[in-house]
Coordinates of C-alpha atoms and ligand atoms in Angstrom, one line a residue:
M1 CA 0.0 0.0 0.0
K2 CA 1.1 3.6 -0.6
I3 CA -0.2 6.8 0.8
E4 CA -0.1 9.4 -2.0
R5 CA -1.5 12.3 0.0
L6 CA -2.5 13.2 3.5
E7 CA -5.0 15.8 4.5
L8 CA -5.1 17.2 8.0
R9 CA -8.1 19.1 9.4
L10 CA -8.3 20.9 12.7
L11 CA -11.8 20.7 14.3
R12 CA -13.5 21.9 17.3
L13 CA -16.7 20.2 18.5
P14 CA -18.8 21.1 21.6
L15 CA -19.4 18.3 24.0
V16 CA -23.0 17.5 24.8
R17 CA -22.1 17.9 28.4
F18 CA -19.0 19.0 30.3
F19 CA -16.5 16.2 31.1
E20 CA -14.4 16.7 34.3
T21 CA -11.4 14.7 35.5
S22 CA -8.9 15.2 38.2
F23 CA -7.1 17.5 35.9
G24 CA -10.0 19.8 34.9
R25 CA -13.2 20.3 33.0
S26 CA -13.7 20.3 29.3
D27 CA -16.7 21.7 27.4
D28 CA -15.4 20.9 23.9
R29 CA -12.8 19.0 22.0
L30 CA -10.1 20.4 19.7
F31 CA -8.7 17.6 17.5
I32 CA -7.2 16.6 14.2
L33 CA -8.7 14.4 11.5
V34 CA -6.4 12.7 9.1
T35 CA -7.4 11.5 5.6
A36 CA -5.0 9.2 3.8
F37 CA -5.4 9.0 0.0
G38 CA -4.1 6.1 -2.2
D39 CA -5.1 4.1 -5.2
G40 CA -8.3 6.2 -5.6
L41 CA -9.4 5.3 -2.0
E42 CA -9.3 7.1 1.3
G43 CA -8.8 6.2 4.9
W44 CA -9.6 8.2 8.0
G45 CA -8.0 8.6 11.4
E46 CA -8.6 10.8 14.4
C47 CA -5.8 12.1 16.6
V48 CA -6.7 11.8 20.3
A49 CA -4.3 14.5 21.5
E50 CA -6.1 17.1 23.5
E51 CA -5.8 20.8 23.5
A52 CA -3.9 20.9 26.8
P53 CA -1.0 18.6 27.9
Y54 CA -2.7 17.2 31.0
Y55 CA -3.6 13.6 30.1
S56 CA -0.4 13.3 28.1
S57 CA 2.4 15.6 27.0
E58 CA 1.1 15.7 23.5
T59 CA -1.3 18.4 22.4
T60 CA -3.4 19.0 19.3
E61 CA -0.8 21.5 18.1
T62 CA 2.2 19.3 18.8
A63 CA 0.6 16.5 16.9
W64 CA -0.1 18.8 13.9
H65 CA 3.5 19.9 14.0
I66 CA 4.9 16.3 14.3
I67 CA 2.7 14.9 11.6
T68 CA 3.5 17.7 9.2
R69 CA 7.2 17.9 9.8
F70 CA 8.2 14.3 10.7
V71 CA 5.5 11.7 10.2
A72 CA 4.2 12.7 6.7
P73 CA 7.7 12.7 5.1
R74 CA 8.4 9.2 6.3
V75 CA 5.1 7.7 5.0
L76 CA 4.2 9.7 1.9
G77 CA 5.0 7.9 -1.4
V78 CA 6.5 4.9 0.5
E79 CA 5.4 1.4 -0.4
F80 CA 4.4 -0.5 2.7
A81 CA 3.6 -4.2 2.5
H82 CA 1.2 -3.9 5.4
P83 CA 0.1 -1.1 7.8
R84 CA 1.9 -2.9 10.6
D85 CA 5.1 -1.7 8.9
I86 CA 4.3 2.0 9.4
L87 CA 5.1 2.4 13.1
P88 CA 8.5 0.8 12.8
A89 CA 9.2 3.3 9.9
L90 CA 8.6 6.1 12.4
A91 CA 11.0 4.8 15.1
A92 CA 13.4 7.7 14.7
I93 CA 10.7 9.9 16.1
R94 CA 10.7 9.4 19.9
G95 CA 7.3 9.5 21.6
H96 CA 4.4 11.4 20.0
H97 CA 2.3 8.2 19.8
M98 CA -0.9 10.1 19.3
A99 CA 0.5 11.9 16.3
K100 CA 1.8 8.6 14.8
A101 CA -1.4 6.7 15.6
A102 CA -3.6 9.2 13.8
V103 CA -1.7 8.6 10.5
E104 CA -1.2 4.8 11.1
M105 CA -4.9 4.3 11.8
A106 CA -5.9 6.2 8.7
A107 CA -3.6 3.8 6.8
W108 CA -5.3 0.7 8.3
D109 CA -8.7 2.1 7.2
L110 CA -7.3 2.6 3.7
F111 CA -5.7 -0.8 3.7
A112 CA -8.9 -2.5 4.8
R113 CA -11.0 -0.6 2.2
A114 CA -8.5 -1.7 -0.5
R115 CA -9.1 -5.3 0.5
A116 CA -12.9 -4.6 0.7
Q117 CA -12.8 -6.0 4.2
P118 CA -14.1 -4.6 7.5
L119 CA -11.3 -3.3 9.7
W120 CA -12.0 -5.8 12.5
R121 CA -11.2 -8.7 10.2
V122 CA -7.9 -7.1 9.1
L123 CA -7.0 -6.4 12.8
G124 CA -7.8 -10.0 13.8
G125 CA -11.1 -9.3 15.7
T126 CA -13.3 -12.3 16.7
R127 CA -16.6 -10.8 17.7
T128 CA -19.3 -8.7 16.0
R129 CA -20.6 -6.9 19.1
I130 CA -18.6 -5.3 21.9
E131 CA -19.5 -4.7 25.5
S132 CA -20.0 -1.1 26.3
G133 CA -19.5 0.9 29.5
V134 CA -19.5 4.6 30.4
S135 CA -17.0 6.9 32.0
I136 CA -18.8 9.5 34.1
G137 CA -16.9 12.6 35.0
I138 CA -16.7 14.4 38.3
Q139 CA -20.0 16.2 39.0
D140 CA -21.0 19.3 40.9
S141 CA -23.0 17.2 43.5
I142 CA -23.6 13.6 44.6
D143 CA -27.2 14.1 43.4
Q144 CA -26.1 15.0 40.0
L145 CA -23.8 12.0 39.9
L146 CA -26.6 9.6 41.0
R147 CA -28.8 11.0 38.2
Q148 CA -26.0 10.4 35.6
V149 CA -25.5 6.8 36.8
E150 CA -29.3 6.2 36.7
T151 CA -29.5 7.5 33.1
E152 CA -26.6 5.3 31.9
L153 CA -27.9 2.1 33.7
A154 CA -31.3 2.7 32.1
A155 CA -29.5 2.9 28.7
G156 CA -28.2 -0.6 29.3
Y157 CA -24.4 0.1 29.8
R158 CA -22.6 -2.9 31.3
R159 CA -20.4 -1.1 33.7
I160 CA -20.1 2.4 35.3
K161 CA -16.7 4.1 35.7
I162 CA -16.6 7.3 37.7
K163 CA -13.7 9.7 37.8
I164 CA -12.3 10.3 41.3
K165 CA -9.9 12.6 43.0
P166 CA -9.0 13.4 46.6
G167 CA -12.3 14.8 48.1
W168 CA -14.5 13.1 45.4
D169 CA -14.0 9.4 46.1
V170 CA -15.4 7.4 49.1
T171 CA -18.5 9.5 49.5
A172 CA -19.3 9.3 45.8
I173 CA -18.7 5.5 45.6
R174 CA -20.7 4.8 48.8
A175 CA -23.6 6.8 47.5
I176 CA -23.7 4.8 44.2
R177 CA -23.4 1.5 46.1
Q178 CA -26.2 2.5 48.5
R179 CA -28.5 3.5 45.6
F180 CA -27.7 1.0 42.9
G181 CA -26.4 -2.1 44.8
S182 CA -24.0 -4.5 43.2
I183 CA -23.7 -2.9 39.7
R184 CA -20.4 -3.3 37.9
L185 CA -18.5 -0.3 39.2
M186 CA -14.9 1.0 38.8
T187 CA -13.0 4.3 39.3
D188 CA -10.4 6.3 37.4
A189 CA -8.2 8.8 39.2
N190 CA -6.0 9.9 36.3
G191 CA -3.0 10.0 38.6
A192 CA -4.5 12.2 41.3
Y193 CA -3.1 10.2 44.3
R194 CA 0.3 9.6 45.9
L195 CA 1.7 6.4 47.4
E196 CA 1.3 8.2 50.8
D197 CA -2.5 8.0 50.2
A198 CA -2.4 4.1 50.3
D199 CA -4.3 3.9 53.6
H200 CA -7.0 6.1 52.2
L201 CA -7.2 4.2 48.9
R202 CA -7.5 1.0 51.0
E203 CA -10.9 2.3 52.1
L204 CA -12.0 1.7 48.5
D205 CA -11.5 -2.1 49.0
A206 CA -14.8 -2.1 50.9
F207 CA -16.8 -1.3 47.8
D208 CA -16.1 -4.4 45.6
L209 CA -14.9 -2.3 42.7
M210 CA -13.9 -4.0 39.4
M211 CA -10.7 -2.0 39.5
I212 CA -9.2 1.3 40.2
E213 CA -7.6 2.9 37.2
Q214 CA -4.3 4.9 37.3
P215 CA -4.4 6.0 40.9
L216 CA -0.7 7.2 41.0
G217 CA 1.6 9.1 38.7
Y218 CA 1.1 9.2 35.0
D219 CA 4.5 7.7 34.3
D220 CA 4.9 5.5 37.3
V221 CA 5.1 1.7 37.5
L222 CA 7.1 0.9 40.7
E223 CA 4.9 2.8 43.1
H224 CA 1.8 1.2 41.6
A225 CA 3.4 -2.2 42.4
R226 CA 3.9 -1.1 46.0
L227 CA 0.3 0.1 46.1
Q228 CA -1.1 -3.0 44.4
A229 CA 0.6 -5.1 47.1
R230 CA -1.5 -3.2 49.7
L231 CA -4.9 -3.3 47.9
N232 CA -7.3 -6.1 47.3
T233 CA -8.9 -4.1 44.5
A234 CA -7.2 -4.7 41.1
I235 CA -5.2 -1.7 39.7
C236 CA -5.7 -1.0 36.0
L237 CA -3.1 1.2 34.3
D238 CA -3.8 3.7 31.6
E239 CA -1.4 6.6 31.3
S240 CA 1.6 4.6 32.5
I241 CA 1.4 2.1 29.6
H242 CA 3.1 3.4 26.5
D243 CA 3.6 0.1 24.6
A244 CA 3.8 -3.7 25.1
K245 CA 7.2 -3.4 26.8
T246 CA 5.9 -1.1 29.6
A247 CA 2.9 -3.4 30.0
I248 CA 5.1 -6.4 30.4
E249 CA 7.2 -4.5 33.0
A250 CA 4.0 -3.4 34.9
I251 CA 2.5 -6.9 34.8
E252 CA 5.7 -8.7 35.9
L253 CA 6.3 -6.1 38.7
G254 CA 2.8 -6.6 39.9
A255 CA 1.9 -3.0 39.3
C256 CA -1.5 -3.8 37.8
R257 CA -3.9 -6.8 37.0
I258 CA -5.7 -5.1 34.2
I259 CA -4.7 -2.8 31.3
N260 CA -6.6 -0.1 29.5
V261 CA -5.8 -0.1 25.7
K262 CA -6.0 3.2 23.8
P263 CA -4.5 3.0 20.3
G264 CA -3.6 6.7 20.4
R265 CA -1.6 6.3 23.6
V266 CA 0.5 3.4 22.2
G267 CA 1.0 4.5 18.6
G268 CA -1.9 2.9 16.7
H269 CA -3.5 -0.3 15.8
A270 CA -0.4 -2.5 15.3
A271 CA 1.0 -1.4 18.7
S272 CA -2.4 -2.0 20.3
I273 CA -2.5 -5.6 18.9
A274 CA 1.0 -6.1 20.3
L275 CA -0.1 -4.8 23.7
H276 CA -3.3 -6.9 23.6
D277 CA -1.3 -10.0 22.7
A278 CA 1.4 -9.4 25.4
C279 CA -1.4 -9.1 28.0
A280 CA -3.2 -12.2 26.7
A281 CA 0.0 -14.2 27.0
R282 CA 0.3 -13.1 30.7
R283 CA -3.4 -13.8 31.4
T284 CA -4.0 -10.1 31.9
P285 CA -7.4 -8.9 30.7
V286 CA -7.6 -5.6 28.7
W287 CA -10.5 -3.3 27.9
H288 CA -10.7 -0.4 25.4
G289 CA -10.4 3.1 26.8
G290 CA -11.8 6.3 25.2
M291 CA -10.6 9.8 24.6
L292 CA -14.0 11.5 23.9
E293 CA -13.5 10.7 20.2
S294 CA -15.9 11.7 17.4
G295 CA -17.6 8.9 15.5
I296 CA -14.5 8.5 13.4
G297 CA -12.1 7.6 16.2
R298 CA -14.9 5.8 17.9
A299 CA -15.4 3.5 14.9
H300 CA -11.7 2.6 15.0
N301 CA -12.0 1.8 18.7
I302 CA -15.0 -0.5 18.1
H303 CA -13.2 -2.5 15.5
L304 CA -10.1 -2.9 17.7
A305 CA -12.2 -3.9 20.8
S306 CA -13.4 -6.9 18.8
L307 CA -10.1 -8.7 19.5
P308 CA -10.4 -11.7 21.9
N309 CA -8.6 -10.4 25.0
F310 CA -10.9 -7.4 25.3
T311 CA -12.9 -9.3 27.9
L312 CA -14.1 -6.4 30.0
P313 CA -16.6 -3.6 28.9
G314 CA -14.8 -0.6 27.7
D315 CA -15.2 3.2 27.6
I316 CA -16.7 3.1 24.1
A317 CA -20.3 4.4 24.3
A318 CA -23.0 5.9 22.1
S319 CA -22.3 9.1 20.1
R320 CA -25.2 10.9 21.9
R321 CA -23.1 11.0 25.1
Y322 CA -20.5 13.1 23.3
Y323 CA -21.5 14.9 20.1
V324 CA -24.9 15.7 18.6
P325 CA -24.8 15.5 15.7
D326 CA -21.8 13.3 15.4
L327 CA -19.5 13.4 12.4
I328 CA -20.8 10.1 11.2
D329 CA -24.3 9.2 10.1
P330 CA -25.8 7.1 11.5
P331 CA -24.2 7.8 14.8
V332 CA -22.8 5.0 17.1
D333 CA -25.7 3.6 19.2
V334 CA -25.8 1.2 22.1
A335 CA -28.4 -1.7 22.2
P336 CA -30.6 -2.1 25.2
D337 CA -28.3 -5.0 26.3
G338 CA -25.3 -2.6 26.5
T339 CA -23.5 -3.8 23.4
I340 CA -22.4 -2.0 20.2
G341 CA -22.4 -3.7 16.8
V342 CA -19.1 -3.7 15.0
P343 CA -19.6 -2.2 11.5
G344 CA -19.5 -4.8 8.7
G345 CA -18.7 -2.5 5.7
P346 CA -15.2 -2.0 4.2
G347 CA -12.7 -0.2 6.5
I348 CA -14.1 1.5 9.5
G349 CA -17.5 1.0 7.9
V350 CA -19.2 4.3 8.9
R351 CA -20.5 7.1 6.7
I352 CA -18.7 10.3 7.3
D353 CA -20.8 13.5 7.0
L354 CA -18.4 15.8 5.2
D355 CA -20.6 18.8 5.5
R356 CA -20.5 18.4 9.3
V357 CA -16.7 17.8 9.2
D358 CA -16.2 20.9 7.1
A359 CA -18.5 23.1 9.3
A360 CA -16.3 22.2 12.3
T361 CA -13.0 22.7 10.5
S362 CA -10.9 25.8 11.2
R363 CA -7.7 24.8 9.4
R364 CA -6.8 22.4 6.6
S365 CA -3.5 21.2 5.1
S366 CA -2.7 18.9 2.2
L367 CA 0.6 17.0 2.3
S368 CA 2.0 15.1 -0.6
A369 CA 5.4 13.6 -1.3
A370 CA 6.4 16.5 -3.4
S371 CA 5.4 19.2 -0.9
T372 CA 7.2 17.6 2.1
T373 CA 10.6 16.5 0.8
Ligands
OSB401 O1 -8.5 8.5 31.5 O2 -9.7 7.3 30.4 C1 -9.3 8.4 30.6 C2 -11.2 11.0 28.5 C3 -10.2 11.8 28.2 C4 -8.9 11.6 28.7 C5 -8.7 10.5 29.5 C6 -9.7 9.6 29.8 C7 -11.0 9.9 29.4 C8 -12.1 9.1 29.7 C9 -13.4 9.2 28.9 O3 -12.2 8.4 30.8 C10 -13.6 8.0 28.0 C11 -14.6 8.3 27.0 O4 -15.8 8.2 27.3 O5 -14.2 8.5 25.8
MG402 MG1 -8.1 6.6 32.3

């Protein structure tokens, strides 16, 4: 396969409702869409870097810069036997996984379309529906939180994750348990605690949580191992896992029992498959995380989550929780049983509404081999 041209778009979309984590509140999302053109076909990818460097060090603008200056020149006009060969071709560029992933994932879509196959088949998926859960942000009050949980349970979602931080943890979890009983419940701290908080975090053991995600530092493994030794509740790592290698280190050190897979965080689909396989070989379950993607990134996530070791419900939910209208038509919907169907058409298998894409676009750039060398 060969990418003859790349198109970048910068878009801003308002969120249906604010989303608050331990690092702050967002009301909208500023992100990049990538279109890869080749052989008369196109493939789409979405960059999950956020406007601010809080979840990770990358931002929307660093990703734009890295793709334009360093990724595009290494892929444009180059013949790749398979999209799995793209990430290795970018090895000279350290880090910047989100920038790399946006282009790599567009290439997977293009490759699958060229083979007239749905992406999930090309990725090695084994199921046609995935289990869906929701990630509920920090709210203004416990009442507001309980109303959110009630809405999502009524929609059928198979597990509830709530964002926590010091001051918004035990009380919130206790209120949910009291009101909703033994639902599948977990928390995500996005690195808001320190190892010195271990005694406090042990209080969460009383609530039969499925897991606690990323309690400690965003780049830490060792302190998570020390914490896991003191907790009954499983730790799941998100931010700390950059690739299969860091996952193996974390698993072998006992830093976590579960891993969150986000293709943007690890450099794309090929890296996600490697991470998925490394976890499977160590009997460590994975689930698919989310980065508030539009329907385009969401479609990629749905296909990837069809691989066999995604045995826990992920943070892939219906479009209506994020963007109305979404950039794809029809939007992603969840069935009353809390599952989402994996699209069966070629590539990501969703119809992109170009008018909506264009209306949200504030900057565009076309990159071709001639213009970048
Ligand atoms: O830590 O999983 C996270 C959103 C943005 C950045 C980080 C995270 C999240 C979520 C939301 O939890 C998942 C989603 O609904 O897309
Ligand atoms: Mg997380």
